[in-house]
Coordinates of C-alpha atoms and ligand atoms in Angstrom, one line a residue:
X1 CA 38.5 -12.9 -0.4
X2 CA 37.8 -10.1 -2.6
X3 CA 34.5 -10.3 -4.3
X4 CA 33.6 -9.0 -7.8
X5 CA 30.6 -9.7 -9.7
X6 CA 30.6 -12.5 -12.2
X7 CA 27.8 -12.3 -14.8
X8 CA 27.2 -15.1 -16.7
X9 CA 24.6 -14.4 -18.9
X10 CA 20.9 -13.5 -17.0
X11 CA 22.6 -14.3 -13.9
X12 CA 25.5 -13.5 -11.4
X13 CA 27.3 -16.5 -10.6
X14 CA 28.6 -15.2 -6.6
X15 CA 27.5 -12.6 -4.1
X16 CA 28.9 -10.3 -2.0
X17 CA 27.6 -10.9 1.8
X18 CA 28.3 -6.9 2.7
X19 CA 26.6 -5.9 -0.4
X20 CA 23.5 -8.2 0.2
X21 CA 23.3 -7.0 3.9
X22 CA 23.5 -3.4 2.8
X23 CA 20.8 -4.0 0.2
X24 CA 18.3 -5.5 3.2
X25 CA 19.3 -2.8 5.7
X26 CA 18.3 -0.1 2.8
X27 CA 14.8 -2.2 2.4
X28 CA 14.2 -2.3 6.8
X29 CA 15.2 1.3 6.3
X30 CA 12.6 2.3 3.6
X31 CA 9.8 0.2 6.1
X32 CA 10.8 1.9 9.0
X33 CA 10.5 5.1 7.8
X34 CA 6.8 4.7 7.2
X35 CA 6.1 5.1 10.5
X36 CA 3.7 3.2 12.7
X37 CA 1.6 0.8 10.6
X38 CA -0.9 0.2 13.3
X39 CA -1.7 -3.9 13.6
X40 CA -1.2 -6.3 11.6
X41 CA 0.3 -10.3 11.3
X42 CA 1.8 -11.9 14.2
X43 CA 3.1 -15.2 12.9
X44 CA 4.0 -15.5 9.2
X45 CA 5.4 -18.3 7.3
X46 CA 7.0 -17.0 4.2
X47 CA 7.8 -19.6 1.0
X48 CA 10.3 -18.2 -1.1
X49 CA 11.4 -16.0 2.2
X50 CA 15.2 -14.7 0.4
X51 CA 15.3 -12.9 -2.3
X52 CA 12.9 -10.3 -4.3
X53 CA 9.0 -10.3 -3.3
X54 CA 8.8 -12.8 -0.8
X55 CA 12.2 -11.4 0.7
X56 CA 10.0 -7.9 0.9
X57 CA 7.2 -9.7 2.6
X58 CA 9.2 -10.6 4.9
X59 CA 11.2 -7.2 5.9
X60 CA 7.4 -5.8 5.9
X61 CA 6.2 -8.2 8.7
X62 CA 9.0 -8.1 10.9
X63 CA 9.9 -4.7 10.5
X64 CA 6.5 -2.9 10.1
X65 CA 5.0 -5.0 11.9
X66 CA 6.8 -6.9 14.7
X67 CA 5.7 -10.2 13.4
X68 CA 7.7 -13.3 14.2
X69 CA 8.4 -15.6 10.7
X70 CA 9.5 -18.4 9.6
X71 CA 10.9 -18.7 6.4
X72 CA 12.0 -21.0 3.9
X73 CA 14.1 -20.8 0.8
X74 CA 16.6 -22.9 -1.6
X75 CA 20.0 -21.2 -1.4
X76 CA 23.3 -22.0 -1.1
X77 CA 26.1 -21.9 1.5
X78 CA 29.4 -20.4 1.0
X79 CA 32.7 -22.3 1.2
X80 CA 36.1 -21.2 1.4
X81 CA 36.5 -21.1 -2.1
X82 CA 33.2 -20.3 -3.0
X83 CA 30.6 -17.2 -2.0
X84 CA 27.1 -18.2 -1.2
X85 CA 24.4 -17.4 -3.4
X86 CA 22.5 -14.0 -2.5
X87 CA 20.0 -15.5 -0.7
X88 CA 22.1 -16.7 1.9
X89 CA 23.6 -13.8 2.8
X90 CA 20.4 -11.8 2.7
X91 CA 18.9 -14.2 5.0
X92 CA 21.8 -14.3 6.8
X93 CA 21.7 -10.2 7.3
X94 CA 17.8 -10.5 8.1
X95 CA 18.2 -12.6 10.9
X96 CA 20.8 -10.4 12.5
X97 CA 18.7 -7.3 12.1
X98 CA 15.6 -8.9 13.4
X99 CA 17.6 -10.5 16.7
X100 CA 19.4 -6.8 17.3
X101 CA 15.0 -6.3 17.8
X102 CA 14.4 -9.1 19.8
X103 CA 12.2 -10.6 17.3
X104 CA 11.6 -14.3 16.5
X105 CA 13.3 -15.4 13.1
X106 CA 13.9 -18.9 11.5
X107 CA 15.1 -20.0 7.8
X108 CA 14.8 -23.8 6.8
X109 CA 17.0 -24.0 3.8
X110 CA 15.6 -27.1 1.3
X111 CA 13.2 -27.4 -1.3
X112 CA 9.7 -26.2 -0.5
X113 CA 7.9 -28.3 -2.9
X114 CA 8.6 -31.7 -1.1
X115 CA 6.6 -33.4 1.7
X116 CA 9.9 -33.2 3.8
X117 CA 10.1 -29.5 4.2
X118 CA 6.0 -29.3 4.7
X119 CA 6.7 -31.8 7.7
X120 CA 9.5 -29.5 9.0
X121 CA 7.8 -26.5 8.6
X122 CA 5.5 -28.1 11.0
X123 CA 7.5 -29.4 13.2
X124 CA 8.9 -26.1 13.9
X125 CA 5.4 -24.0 13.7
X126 CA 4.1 -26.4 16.6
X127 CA 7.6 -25.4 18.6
X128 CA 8.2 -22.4 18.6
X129 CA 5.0 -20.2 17.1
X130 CA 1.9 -22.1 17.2
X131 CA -1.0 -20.8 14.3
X132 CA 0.1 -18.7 11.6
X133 CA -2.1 -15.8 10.4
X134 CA -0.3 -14.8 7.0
X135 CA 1.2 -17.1 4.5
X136 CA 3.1 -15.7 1.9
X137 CA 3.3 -18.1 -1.6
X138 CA 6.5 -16.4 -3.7
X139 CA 8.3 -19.3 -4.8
X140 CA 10.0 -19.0 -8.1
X141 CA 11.3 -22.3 -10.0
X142 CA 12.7 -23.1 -13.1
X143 CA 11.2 -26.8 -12.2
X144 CA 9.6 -28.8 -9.3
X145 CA 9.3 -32.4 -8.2
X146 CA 6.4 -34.1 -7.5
X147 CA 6.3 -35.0 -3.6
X148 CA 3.9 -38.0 -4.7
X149 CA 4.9 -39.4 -7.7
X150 CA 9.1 -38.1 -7.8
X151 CA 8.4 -36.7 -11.1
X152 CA 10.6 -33.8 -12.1
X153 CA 8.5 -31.6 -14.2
X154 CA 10.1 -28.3 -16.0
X155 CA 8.8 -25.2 -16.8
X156 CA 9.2 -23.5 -20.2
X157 CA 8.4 -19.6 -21.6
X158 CA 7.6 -20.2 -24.7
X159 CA 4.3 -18.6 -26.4
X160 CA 1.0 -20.4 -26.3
X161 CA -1.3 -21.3 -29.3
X162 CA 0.9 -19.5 -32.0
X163 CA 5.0 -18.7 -32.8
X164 CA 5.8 -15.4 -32.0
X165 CA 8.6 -13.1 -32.9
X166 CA 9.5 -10.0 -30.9
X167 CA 12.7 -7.8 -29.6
X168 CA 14.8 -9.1 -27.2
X169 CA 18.3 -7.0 -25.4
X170 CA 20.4 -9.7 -24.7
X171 CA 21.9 -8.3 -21.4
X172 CA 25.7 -10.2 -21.7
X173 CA 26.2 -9.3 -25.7
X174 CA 25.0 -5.7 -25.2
X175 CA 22.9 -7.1 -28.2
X176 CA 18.7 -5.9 -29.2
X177 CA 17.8 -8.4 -31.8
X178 CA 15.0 -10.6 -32.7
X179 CA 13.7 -13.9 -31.1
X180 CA 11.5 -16.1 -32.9
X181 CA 9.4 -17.7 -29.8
X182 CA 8.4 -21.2 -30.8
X183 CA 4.7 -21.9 -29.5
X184 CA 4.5 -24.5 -26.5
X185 CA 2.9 -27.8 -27.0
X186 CA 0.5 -29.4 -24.8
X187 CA 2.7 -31.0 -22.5
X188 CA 4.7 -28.0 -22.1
X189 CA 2.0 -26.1 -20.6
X190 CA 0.9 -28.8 -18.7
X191 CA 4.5 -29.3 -17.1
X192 CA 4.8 -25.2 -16.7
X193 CA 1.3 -25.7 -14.5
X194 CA 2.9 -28.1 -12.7
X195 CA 5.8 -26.0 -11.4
X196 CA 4.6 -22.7 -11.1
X197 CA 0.8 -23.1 -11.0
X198 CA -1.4 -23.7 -7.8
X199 CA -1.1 -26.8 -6.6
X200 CA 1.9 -26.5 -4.5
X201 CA 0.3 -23.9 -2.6
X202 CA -3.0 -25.3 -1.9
X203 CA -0.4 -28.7 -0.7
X204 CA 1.3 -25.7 1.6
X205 CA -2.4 -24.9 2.9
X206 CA -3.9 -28.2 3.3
X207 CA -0.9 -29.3 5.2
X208 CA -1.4 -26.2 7.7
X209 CA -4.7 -26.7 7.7
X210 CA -4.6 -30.5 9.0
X211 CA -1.8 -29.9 11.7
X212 CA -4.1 -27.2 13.1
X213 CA -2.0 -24.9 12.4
X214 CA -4.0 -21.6 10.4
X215 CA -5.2 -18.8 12.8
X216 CA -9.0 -18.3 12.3
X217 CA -9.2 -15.4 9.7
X218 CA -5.7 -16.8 8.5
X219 CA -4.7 -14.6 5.0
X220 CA -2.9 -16.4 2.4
X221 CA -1.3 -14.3 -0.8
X222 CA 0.6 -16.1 -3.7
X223 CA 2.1 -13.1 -5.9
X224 CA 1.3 -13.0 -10.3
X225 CA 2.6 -10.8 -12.7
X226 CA -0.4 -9.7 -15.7
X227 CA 0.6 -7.1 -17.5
X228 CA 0.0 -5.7 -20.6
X229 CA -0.3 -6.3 -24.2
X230 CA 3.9 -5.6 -24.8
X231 CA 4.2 -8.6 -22.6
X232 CA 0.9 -10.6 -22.8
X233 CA 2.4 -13.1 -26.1
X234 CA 5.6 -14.1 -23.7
X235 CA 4.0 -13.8 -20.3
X236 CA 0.3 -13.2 -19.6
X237 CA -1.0 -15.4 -22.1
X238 CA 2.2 -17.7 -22.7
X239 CA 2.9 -20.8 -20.5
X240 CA 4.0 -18.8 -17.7
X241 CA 0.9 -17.1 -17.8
X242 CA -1.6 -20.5 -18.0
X243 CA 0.7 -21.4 -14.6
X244 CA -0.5 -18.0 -13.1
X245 CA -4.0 -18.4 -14.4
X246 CA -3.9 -21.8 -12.4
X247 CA -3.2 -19.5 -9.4
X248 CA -7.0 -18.1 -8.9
X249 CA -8.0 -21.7 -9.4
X250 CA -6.1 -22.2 -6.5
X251 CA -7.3 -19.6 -4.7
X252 CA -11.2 -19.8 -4.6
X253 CA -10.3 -23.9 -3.5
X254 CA -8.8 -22.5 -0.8
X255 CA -11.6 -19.6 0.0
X256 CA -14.5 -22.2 -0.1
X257 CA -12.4 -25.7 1.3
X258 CA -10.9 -23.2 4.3
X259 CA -14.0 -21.1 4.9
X260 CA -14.9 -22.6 8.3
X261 CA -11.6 -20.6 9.4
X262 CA -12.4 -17.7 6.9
X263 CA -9.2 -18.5 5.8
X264 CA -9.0 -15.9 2.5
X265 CA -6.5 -16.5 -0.1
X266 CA -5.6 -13.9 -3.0
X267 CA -4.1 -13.9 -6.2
X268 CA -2.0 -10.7 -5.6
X269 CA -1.0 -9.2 -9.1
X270 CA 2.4 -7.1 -8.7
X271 CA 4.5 -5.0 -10.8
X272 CA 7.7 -6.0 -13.6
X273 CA 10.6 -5.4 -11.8
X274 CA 14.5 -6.9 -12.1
X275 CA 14.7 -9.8 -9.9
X276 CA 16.9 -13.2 -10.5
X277 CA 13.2 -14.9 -11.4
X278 CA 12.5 -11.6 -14.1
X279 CA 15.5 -11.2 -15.6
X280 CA 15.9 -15.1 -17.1
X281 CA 12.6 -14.3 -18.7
X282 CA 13.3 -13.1 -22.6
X283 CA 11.9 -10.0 -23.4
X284 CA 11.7 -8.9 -19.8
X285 CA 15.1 -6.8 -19.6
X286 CA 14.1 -4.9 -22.5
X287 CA 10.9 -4.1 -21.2
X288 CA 11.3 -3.4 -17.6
X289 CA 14.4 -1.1 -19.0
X290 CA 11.9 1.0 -20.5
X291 CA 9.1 1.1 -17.6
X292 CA 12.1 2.4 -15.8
X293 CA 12.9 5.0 -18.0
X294 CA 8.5 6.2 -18.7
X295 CA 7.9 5.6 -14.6
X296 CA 11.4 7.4 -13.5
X297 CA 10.3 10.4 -15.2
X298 CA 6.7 9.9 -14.3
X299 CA 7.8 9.4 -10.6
X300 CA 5.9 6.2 -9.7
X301 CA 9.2 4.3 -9.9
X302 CA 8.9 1.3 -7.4
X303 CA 10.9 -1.6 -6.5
X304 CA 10.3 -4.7 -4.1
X305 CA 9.9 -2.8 -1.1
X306 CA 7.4 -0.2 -2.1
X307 CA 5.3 -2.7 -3.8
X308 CA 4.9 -5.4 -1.1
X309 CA 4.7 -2.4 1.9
X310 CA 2.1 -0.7 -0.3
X311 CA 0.2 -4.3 -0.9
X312 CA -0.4 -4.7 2.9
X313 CA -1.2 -2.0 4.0
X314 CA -3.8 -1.2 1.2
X315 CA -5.1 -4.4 0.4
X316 CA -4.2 -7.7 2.1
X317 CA -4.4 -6.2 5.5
X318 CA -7.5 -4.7 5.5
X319 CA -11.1 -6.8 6.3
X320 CA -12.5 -6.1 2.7
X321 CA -9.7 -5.0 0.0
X322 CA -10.7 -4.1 -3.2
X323 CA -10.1 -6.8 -5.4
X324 CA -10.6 -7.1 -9.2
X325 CA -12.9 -9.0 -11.2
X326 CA -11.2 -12.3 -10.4
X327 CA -10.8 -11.6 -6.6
X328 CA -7.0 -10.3 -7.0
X329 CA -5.1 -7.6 -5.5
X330 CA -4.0 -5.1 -7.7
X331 CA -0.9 -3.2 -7.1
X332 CA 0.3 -2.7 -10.9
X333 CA -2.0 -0.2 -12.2
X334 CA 1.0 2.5 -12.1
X335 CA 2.4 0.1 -15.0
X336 CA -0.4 -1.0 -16.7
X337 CA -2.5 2.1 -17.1
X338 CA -3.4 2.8 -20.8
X339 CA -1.5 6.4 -20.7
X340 CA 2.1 4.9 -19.1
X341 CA 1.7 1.9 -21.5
X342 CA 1.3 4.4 -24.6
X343 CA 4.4 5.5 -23.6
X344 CA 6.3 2.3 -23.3
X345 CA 4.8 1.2 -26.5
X346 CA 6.2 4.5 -28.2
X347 CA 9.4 3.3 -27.1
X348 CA 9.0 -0.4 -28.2
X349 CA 8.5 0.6 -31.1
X350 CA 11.8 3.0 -31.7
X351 CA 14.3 1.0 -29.6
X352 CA 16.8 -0.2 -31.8
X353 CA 20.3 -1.2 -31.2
X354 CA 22.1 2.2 -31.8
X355 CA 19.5 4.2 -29.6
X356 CA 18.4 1.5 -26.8
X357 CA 21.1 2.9 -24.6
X358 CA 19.3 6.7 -25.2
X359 CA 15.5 5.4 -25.0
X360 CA 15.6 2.9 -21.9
X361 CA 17.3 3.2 -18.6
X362 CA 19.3 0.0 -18.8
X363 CA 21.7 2.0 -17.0
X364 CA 19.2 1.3 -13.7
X365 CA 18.1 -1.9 -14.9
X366 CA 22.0 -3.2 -14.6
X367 CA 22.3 -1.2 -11.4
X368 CA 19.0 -3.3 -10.0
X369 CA 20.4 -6.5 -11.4
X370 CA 24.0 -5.7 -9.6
X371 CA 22.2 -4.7 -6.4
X372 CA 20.7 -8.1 -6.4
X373 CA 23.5 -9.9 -5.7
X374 CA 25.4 -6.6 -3.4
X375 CA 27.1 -5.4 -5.8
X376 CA 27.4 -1.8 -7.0
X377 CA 26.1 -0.4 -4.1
X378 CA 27.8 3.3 -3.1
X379 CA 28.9 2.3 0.5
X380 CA 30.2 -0.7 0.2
X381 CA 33.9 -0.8 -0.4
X382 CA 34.3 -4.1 -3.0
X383 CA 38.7 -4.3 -2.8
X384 CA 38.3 -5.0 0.7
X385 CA 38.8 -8.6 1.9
X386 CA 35.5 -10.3 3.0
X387 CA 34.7 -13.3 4.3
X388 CA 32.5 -15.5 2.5
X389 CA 31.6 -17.7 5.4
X390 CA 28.5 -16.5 6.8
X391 CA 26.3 -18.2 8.8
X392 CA 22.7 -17.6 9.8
Ligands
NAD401 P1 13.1 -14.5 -6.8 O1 13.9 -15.4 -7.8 O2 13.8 -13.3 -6.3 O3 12.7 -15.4 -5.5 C1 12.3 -16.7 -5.5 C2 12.4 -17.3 -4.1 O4 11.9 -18.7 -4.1 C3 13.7 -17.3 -3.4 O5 13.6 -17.1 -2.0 C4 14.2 -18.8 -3.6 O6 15.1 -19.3 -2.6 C5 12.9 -19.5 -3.5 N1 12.8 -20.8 -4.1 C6 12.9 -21.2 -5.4 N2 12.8 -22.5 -5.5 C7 12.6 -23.0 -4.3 C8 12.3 -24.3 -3.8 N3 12.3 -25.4 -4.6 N4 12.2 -24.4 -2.4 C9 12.3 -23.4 -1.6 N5 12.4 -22.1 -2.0 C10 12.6 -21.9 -3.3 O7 11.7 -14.3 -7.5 P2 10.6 -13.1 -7.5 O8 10.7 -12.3 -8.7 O9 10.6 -12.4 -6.2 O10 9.3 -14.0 -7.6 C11 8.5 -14.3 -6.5 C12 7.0 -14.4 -7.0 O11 6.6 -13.1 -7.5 C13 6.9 -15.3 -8.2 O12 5.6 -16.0 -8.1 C14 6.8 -14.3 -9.4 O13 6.1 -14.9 -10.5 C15 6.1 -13.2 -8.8 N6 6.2 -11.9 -9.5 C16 7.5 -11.4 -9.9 C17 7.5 -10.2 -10.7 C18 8.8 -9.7 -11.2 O14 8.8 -8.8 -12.0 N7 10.0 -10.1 -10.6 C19 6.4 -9.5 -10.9 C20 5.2 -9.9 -10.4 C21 5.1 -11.2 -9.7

């Protein structure tokens, strides 16, 4: 099969499995050229294990640090007919990197939020790695079902308390133009808690927990984005935001239920960068097209990679990180200082349709989103015939 990309709207509808393996051997790359990271995890279970940050996390501990993990994500297998979804094939190429090192890797493919995959996650944890001492929380869901109840709640990003009206680029039109942003009701923010707030993650903890299964100083991380003002009436303090807000809720129950183990669980604040989760986010693709262009030419550029190895090794890793004044890790002050958000907002503020091209670097944005399914990527020849089937 030959494989070209076909963008429907904010997302890309097939992947290519060369591409995607490419794009993860660039990431082990990047890691291993950091040199010897000294100690860290040995055992890591990893929720949300395939794609963007949680796929970073998981090149970080294996790769920079030797650690086994097991990993868990909700992707979909190829066919003849049909590719897999990006995910597949980058957990696909993980596990063949990571076995060419002799190191343990497993992937349970199913949906994280149900009692069923807790159980299996279990199952397997007692086989094959005992006690984990890192859990990484980096699911991202449009909606979730309740493992109790069977409930199918849905998220929404919509503004909270007011309307709002702001610029948008619509990536498949070529198109900046207004949105009006109606304000979320009660039961909209409610049901965006649901899915993307913190109770899934302390159900991912307490279930660990109970089989005995948490390392004494265990670290726990679930990943939040804050921003700034530009992005604060759509994300920060919009229903997406309320969900995050839930997350430090989350985070001290864990601290003070868990600290017989001195279990310690963080909130870890990253930066805006173009993943499959950012990019169906309105307003996002205009505004991470022009951090791109301000932190490009201020050189403090960084994708997935560079984030999540910097966030270890300066922060979750160490016995007493410097946390902010909720108890979070911070790794987004390159993007949220006042002087590169000045600069941003200067942009905002002149991007219009006939200049947006000249102001932003959507050119690198639409490279990014490509890349995130293996496409446009320099070495990989895309007329020859690939197989789709790939297994992990
Ligand atoms: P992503 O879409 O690249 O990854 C989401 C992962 O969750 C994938 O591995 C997917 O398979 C998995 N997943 C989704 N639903 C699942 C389910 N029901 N069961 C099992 N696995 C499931 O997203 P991302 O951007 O890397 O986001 C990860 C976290 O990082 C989110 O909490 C997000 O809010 C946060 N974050 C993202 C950004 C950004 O700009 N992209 C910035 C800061 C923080």
């Amino acid at each position: 099969m030959v494989i070209k990309p076909k963008v429907r709207g904010f997302i890309c509808t097939n992947a290519h499995p060369v591409g995607c393996a490419a794009s993860v051997e660039e990431q082990i790359d990047y890691v291993r050229s950091q040199g010897d990271l000294g100690e860290g995890p040995k055992n890591v279970l990893i929720l949300g294990c395939s794609t963007g940050y949680g796929l970073a996390s998981r090149i970080v501990s294996t790769f920079g640090y030797g650690a086994k993990t097991l990993g868990v994500c909700f992707e979909k297998a190829p066919s003849e007919r049909k590719t897999g979804t990006a995910g597949w094939y980058n957990t696909a190429a993980f596990h063949q990197f990571a076995s060419k090192e002799n190191i343990y890797a497993k992937t349970l493919n199913g949906d994280a939020f149900s009692n069923e995959m807790k159980q299996q996650v279990i199952d397997t944890l007692k086989a094959d790695l005992g006690k984990v001492d890192l859990v990484i929380y980096s699911l991202a869901s449009p909606r979730r079902t309740d493992p109790e109840t069977g409930e199918v709640y849905k998220s929404t990003l919509k503004p909270v308390g007011q309307d709002y009206k702001t610029k948008t680029y619509d990536t498949d039109k070529d198109l900046i133009h207004e949105v009006a942003l109606e304000a979320a009701n009660e039961e909209e923010i409610a049901n965006t808690i649901k899915v993307m707030g913190g109770e899934d993650w302390e159900l991912w903890l307490n279930a660990l927990a109970d089989a005995d299964l948490l390392s004494e100083n265990c670290k726990t991380t679930a990943y939040t984005y804050i921003g700034k003002e530009l992005t604060w009436p759509i994300y920060g303090q919009a229903t997406i935001g309320k969900a995050k807000e839930d997350l430090d809720r989350a985070a001290s129950a864990i601290n003070n239920k868990m600290s017989d183990l001195n279990v310690k669980a963080y909130v870890s604040s990253l930066k805006a960068l173009v993943t499959q989760a950012s990019s169906a986010i309105p307003v996002m693709p205009l505004y991470i097209s022009l951090i791109y262009k301000v932190m490009k030419e201020e050189g403090t550029h960084e994708g997935c990679i560079e984030q999540i190895y910097g966030l270890f090794k300066e922060k979750l890793l160490q016995d007493e990180p410097d946390t902010d004044d909720a108890n979070r890790l911070r790794m987004d002050g390159k993007e949220t200082n006042d002087a590169t958000q000045a600069k941003i907002k200067v942009l905002w503020d002149q991007v219009t349709q006939d200049n947006f091209h000249e102001l932003s670097d959507y050119a690198g944005y639409h490279h990014e989103f490509l890349k995130l399914f293996g496409f446009d990527i320099e070495q990989v020849d895309y007329e020859a015939d690939v197989d789709p089937l790939v297994d992990w």
